[in-house]
Short mmCIF file of C-alpha atoms in Angstrom, two decimals:
data_model
loop_
_atom_site.label_atom_id
_atom_site.label_comp_id
_atom_site.label_asym_id
_atom_site.label_seq_id
_atom_site.Cartn_x
_atom_site.Cartn_y
_atom_site.Cartn_z
CA MET A 1 0.01 -0.04 0.07
CA ASP A 2 1.27 3.42 -0.87
CA ASP A 3 1.85 5.46 2.26
CA LYS A 4 0.90 8.63 0.50
CA ASN A 5 -2.72 7.49 0.04
CA SER A 6 -4.85 8.89 2.81
CA THR A 7 -6.71 6.56 5.07
CA PRO A 8 -10.14 7.32 6.64
CA GLU A 9 -8.34 8.06 9.99
CA THR A 10 -5.94 10.55 8.43
CA SER A 11 -8.05 11.91 5.51
CA PRO A 12 -8.32 15.61 5.66
CA ALA A 13 -11.88 15.21 4.51
CA ALA A 14 -12.87 13.29 7.52
CA GLN A 15 -11.60 15.84 9.92
CA PRO A 16 -14.15 18.49 9.06
CA ALA A 17 -16.98 15.96 9.42
CA ASP A 18 -15.68 15.10 12.97
CA LEU A 19 -15.30 18.75 13.67
CA ALA A 20 -18.80 19.52 12.45
CA GLN A 21 -20.21 16.73 14.58
CA THR A 22 -18.40 17.98 17.62
CA GLU A 23 -19.66 21.52 17.05
CA ALA A 24 -23.13 20.26 16.45
CA VAL A 25 -23.06 18.36 19.75
CA ALA A 26 -21.64 21.51 21.60
CA ALA A 27 -24.23 23.73 20.02
CA THR A 28 -27.14 21.36 21.12
CA PRO A 29 -28.72 22.80 24.43
CA ALA A 30 -28.48 20.67 27.27
CA THR A 31 -31.59 19.10 28.18
CA ALA A 32 -33.31 20.93 31.18
CA PRO A 33 -33.64 18.65 34.24
CA ALA A 34 -37.21 17.64 34.91
CA SER A 35 -38.91 19.81 37.41
CA ALA A 36 -38.81 18.38 40.90
CA PRO A 37 -42.23 17.14 41.87
CA ALA A 38 -44.00 19.20 44.53
CA PRO A 39 -43.66 17.79 47.95
CA LYS A 40 -46.48 15.72 48.88
CA ARG A 41 -48.59 17.08 51.54
CA SER A 42 -48.43 14.88 54.64
CA ARG A 43 -51.72 12.96 54.96
CA THR A 44 -51.37 12.98 58.73
CA ARG A 45 -50.93 16.79 58.76
CA GLY A 46 -54.06 17.09 56.53
CA TRP A 47 -55.99 14.91 58.90
CA LEU A 48 -54.92 16.93 61.87
CA ILE A 49 -55.86 20.31 60.15
CA GLY A 50 -59.18 18.99 58.74
CA GLY A 51 -60.04 17.44 62.15
CA GLY A 52 -59.10 20.60 63.98
CA ALA A 53 -61.38 22.66 61.66
CA VAL A 54 -64.32 20.26 62.19
CA LEU A 55 -63.78 20.32 65.99
CA ALA A 56 -63.69 24.20 65.93
CA ALA A 57 -66.82 24.35 63.98
CA ALA A 58 -68.46 21.86 66.32
CA LEU A 59 -67.31 23.97 69.35
CA LEU A 60 -68.57 27.25 67.73
CA ALA A 61 -71.86 25.73 66.86
CA GLY A 62 -72.24 24.27 70.16
CA GLY A 63 -71.39 27.66 71.80
CA GLY A 64 -73.74 29.42 69.48
CA ILE A 65 -76.64 27.04 70.22
CA ALA A 66 -75.96 27.36 74.00
CA LEU A 67 -75.82 31.15 73.63
CA GLY A 68 -78.97 31.26 71.59
CA ALA A 69 -80.70 28.97 74.10
CA GLU A 70 -79.63 31.23 76.97
CA ILE A 71 -80.91 34.43 75.20
CA ALA A 72 -84.24 32.72 74.37
CA ASP A 73 -84.57 31.76 78.02
CA ALA A 74 -83.82 35.29 79.14
CA ALA A 75 -86.46 36.73 76.62
CA GLY A 76 -89.01 34.18 77.85
CA GLU A 77 -88.40 35.11 81.42
CA ASP A 78 -88.85 39.00 80.52
CA ALA A 79 -92.04 38.17 78.62
CA SER A 80 -93.28 36.05 81.40
CA SER A 81 -92.42 38.83 83.93
CA VAL A 82 -94.42 41.37 81.83
CA SER A 83 -97.34 39.00 81.64
CA ASP A 84 -97.24 38.41 85.34
CA ASP A 85 -97.26 42.07 86.04
CA ARG A 86 -100.31 42.52 83.86
CA ASP A 87 -101.97 39.53 85.49
CA ASP A 88 -101.39 40.71 89.08
CA ASP A 89 -103.77 43.63 88.72
CA GLY A 90 -105.66 42.67 85.43
CA SER A 91 -104.31 45.80 83.57
CA SER A 92 -101.24 47.30 82.37
CA ASP A 93 -99.59 50.39 84.02
CA ASP A 94 -100.73 52.56 81.25
CA ASP A 95 -104.36 52.97 81.78
CA GLY A 96 -104.64 55.72 79.15
CA SER A 97 -105.85 58.33 81.72
CA SER A 98 -104.62 61.87 81.74
CA ASP A 99 -102.91 63.42 84.65
CA ASP A 100 -104.39 66.88 83.74
CA ASP A 101 -107.81 66.75 85.07
CA GLY A 102 -108.82 70.06 83.55
CA ALA A 103 -107.79 69.21 80.07
CA GLY A 104 -109.21 65.70 80.30
CA ASP A 105 -112.77 67.00 81.30
CA ASP A 106 -112.77 69.33 78.15
CA SER A 107 -111.92 66.43 75.84
CA ALA A 108 -114.66 64.16 77.21
CA ALA A 109 -118.07 64.29 75.55
CA GLY A 110 -121.16 64.63 77.61
CA ASP A 111 -122.12 66.95 80.50
CA VAL A 112 -121.50 70.62 79.88
CA SER A 113 -123.77 71.74 82.74
CA ASN A 114 -120.81 73.31 84.64
CA LEU A 115 -119.07 74.76 81.65
CA GLY A 116 -119.15 78.53 81.56
CA THR A 117 -120.88 81.32 83.42
CA ASP A 118 -123.21 84.23 82.82
CA SER A 119 -121.70 86.30 85.69
CA ALA A 120 -119.08 88.91 85.08
CA ASP A 121 -118.32 88.83 88.87
CA ASP A 122 -117.28 85.08 88.52
CA LEU A 123 -114.91 85.91 85.69
CA VAL A 124 -113.36 88.92 87.55
CA ALA A 125 -112.82 86.81 90.60
CA MET A 126 -110.84 84.09 88.65
CA ILE A 127 -108.85 86.75 86.90
CA ASP A 128 -107.90 88.53 90.17
CA ALA A 129 -106.69 85.24 91.46
CA ALA A 130 -104.54 84.54 88.52
CA SER A 131 -103.16 88.03 88.56
CA ALA A 132 -102.07 87.66 92.22
CA ALA A 133 -100.24 84.37 91.25
CA GLY A 134 -98.35 85.53 88.12
CA GLU A 135 -97.03 88.69 86.42
CA GLY A 136 -98.63 90.67 83.71
CA GLU A 137 -102.06 91.87 82.61
CA PRO A 138 -104.79 89.38 81.86
CA THR A 139 -105.58 88.98 78.21
CA SER A 140 -107.55 85.83 78.07
CA ILE A 141 -109.64 83.41 80.16
CA ASP A 142 -110.81 79.90 79.08
CA LEU A 143 -113.29 78.16 81.33
CA LYS A 144 -113.17 74.32 81.74
CA ARG A 145 -115.94 71.76 82.42
CA ASP A 146 -114.66 71.02 85.88
CA GLY A 147 -115.23 74.50 86.96
CA SER A 148 -111.61 75.63 86.61
CA ALA A 149 -110.09 78.33 84.31
CA GLU A 150 -106.96 79.04 82.46
CA VAL A 151 -105.89 82.72 82.41
CA THR A 152 -103.14 84.22 80.17
CA LEU A 153 -101.16 87.10 81.65
CA GLU A 154 -98.99 89.28 79.40
CA ALA A 155 -96.16 91.40 80.65
CA GLU A 156 -94.89 94.71 79.32
CA ASP A 157 -91.96 93.04 77.56
CA GLY A 158 -94.28 90.45 75.93
CA ALA A 159 -93.63 87.53 78.25
CA GLU A 160 -96.64 85.27 78.77
CA THR A 161 -97.66 83.35 81.85
CA GLU A 162 -100.34 80.68 81.94
CA VAL A 163 -102.10 80.40 85.22
CA ARG A 164 -104.66 77.81 86.20
CA VAL A 165 -107.43 78.65 88.63
CA ASP A 166 -109.33 75.69 90.16
CA ALA A 167 -113.06 75.65 91.15
CA GLY A 168 -112.14 76.75 94.62
CA GLY A 169 -110.30 79.84 93.46
CA GLU A 170 -106.75 78.66 94.09
CA ALA A 171 -104.36 79.78 91.40
CA SER A 172 -101.06 78.21 90.22
CA VAL A 173 -98.65 79.04 87.49
CA VAL A 174 -98.68 76.47 84.69
CA SER A 175 -96.03 77.85 82.31
CA THR A 176 -94.11 80.98 81.32
CA GLU A 177 -92.88 82.01 77.90
CA SER A 178 -89.92 84.35 77.49
CA ALA A 179 -90.36 88.00 76.25
CA ASP A 180 -90.79 88.70 72.60
CA ASP A 181 -91.18 91.87 70.43
CA ASP A 182 -94.95 92.31 70.96
CA GLY A 183 -94.58 94.67 73.86
CA ALA A 184 -97.35 95.25 76.38
CA PRO A 185 -100.88 94.35 75.36
CA GLN A 186 -103.15 97.21 74.22
CA TYR A 187 -106.53 95.55 75.47
CA VAL A 188 -106.74 93.80 78.89
CA LEU A 189 -109.46 92.08 80.73
CA ASP A 190 -110.16 94.49 83.66
CA ALA A 191 -113.36 94.63 85.66
CA ALA A 192 -114.86 97.22 83.38
CA SER A 193 -114.11 95.47 80.06
CA ILE A 194 -115.22 92.24 81.26
CA ALA A 195 -118.55 93.54 82.32
CA ALA A 196 -119.00 95.24 78.94
CA VAL A 197 -118.02 92.03 76.99
CA VAL A 198 -120.43 89.79 78.93
CA ASP A 199 -123.30 92.23 78.47
CA ALA A 200 -122.67 92.66 74.76
CA ALA A 201 -122.02 88.92 74.11
CA LEU A 202 -125.15 87.77 76.05
CA ALA A 203 -127.46 90.34 74.50
CA GLU A 204 -126.41 88.81 71.07
CA THR A 205 -126.59 85.18 72.08
CA ASP A 206 -128.26 83.79 75.20
CA GLY A 207 -126.11 81.39 77.06
CA ARG A 208 -123.01 81.21 79.24
CA ILE A 209 -119.60 82.68 78.69
CA VAL A 210 -117.03 80.04 77.96
CA GLU A 211 -113.98 82.09 76.68
CA ILE A 212 -112.87 85.76 76.34
CA GLU A 213 -109.63 86.75 74.45
CA ALA A 214 -108.35 90.30 73.96
CA ASP A 215 -105.92 91.03 71.17
CA ASP A 216 -104.34 94.02 69.31
CA ASP A 217 -106.73 93.60 66.31
CA THR A 218 -108.16 97.22 66.07
CA THR A 219 -111.22 95.90 64.15
CA SER A 220 -112.43 93.33 66.64
CA PRO A 221 -110.10 93.18 69.72
CA TRP A 222 -112.63 91.26 71.75
CA ASP A 223 -113.34 87.59 70.87
CA VAL A 224 -115.98 85.83 73.02
CA THR A 225 -117.29 82.26 72.96
CA VAL A 226 -120.83 81.60 74.22
CA LEU A 227 -122.32 78.12 75.05
CA THR A 228 -126.11 78.20 74.23
CA GLY A 229 -128.79 76.20 76.05
CA ALA A 230 -128.82 73.84 73.06
CA GLY A 231 -125.13 72.88 73.57
CA GLU A 232 -123.88 75.03 70.62
CA PHE A 233 -120.80 77.14 70.74
CA VAL A 234 -121.16 80.48 69.20
CA GLU A 235 -118.19 82.81 68.55
CA ILE A 236 -118.83 86.56 68.78
CA ASP A 237 -116.39 89.34 67.66
CA LEU A 238 -116.65 92.73 69.36
CA ASP A 239 -115.01 95.96 68.30
CA ALA A 240 -113.24 98.48 70.56
CA ASP A 241 -116.62 99.86 71.64
CA PHE A 242 -118.00 96.43 72.42
CA ALA A 243 -120.25 96.38 69.43
CA VAL A 244 -120.88 93.14 67.64
CA VAL A 245 -118.90 92.69 64.49
CA ALA A 246 -119.52 89.03 63.55
CA THR A 247 -121.20 85.94 64.93
CA ALA A 248 -120.56 82.31 63.90
CA ALA A 249 -121.53 79.06 65.22
CA ASP A 250 -118.63 76.66 66.17
CA SER A 251 -119.81 73.20 67.07
CA ASP A 252 -116.20 71.80 67.24
CA ASP A 253 -115.13 74.19 70.15
#
């Protein structure tokens, strides 16, 4: 064999092939290792956590049931106590009655035989009693079914005082309102004006005086309510000279 002939091992043509193969192998990216599997959850730990949750839920449920039962028992005892209180006297504490005997009498339907008066002297006596108990000049008087009266006194600064005079003539202050800008009243219920109002009103309508009110209306400063024998309320307006200006029936008084 001729030594000059190239063999496959020493052939220059084989070397590039080997080199190409080597380079190809080098260029081939290395296979990424497989992801490590997630660690398995311990079954024993899962049982412990799950069992704890169930136990906690059971405890909470049991506590809620016990608490609910306790609240229900308390509510039942309260209801039973209220029922017992009502059963003891056969009625509740609230009997619907009013503590104000004067106002309650007026709201009740029925007997009006004691309501009102046809005597100016009676009105003057009630107004004098009220004036002794409070401050100001009398501007109105409102008679009640129980024989009492409510009198309004107005001071020079506009303050108003409500005085109640009972059937026996005893007077007591009910309320007082602070001063306003109205000033002193122009017309007041003194003895002379009361006598004139009573005469004029009863000459117009026969009956008993229930209410007299004086205001600063220059057209009709005197307002009178008369209860007739038929049980009808009549409103009469008088001018400054006690002449009748208007008359109207008022069955809702």
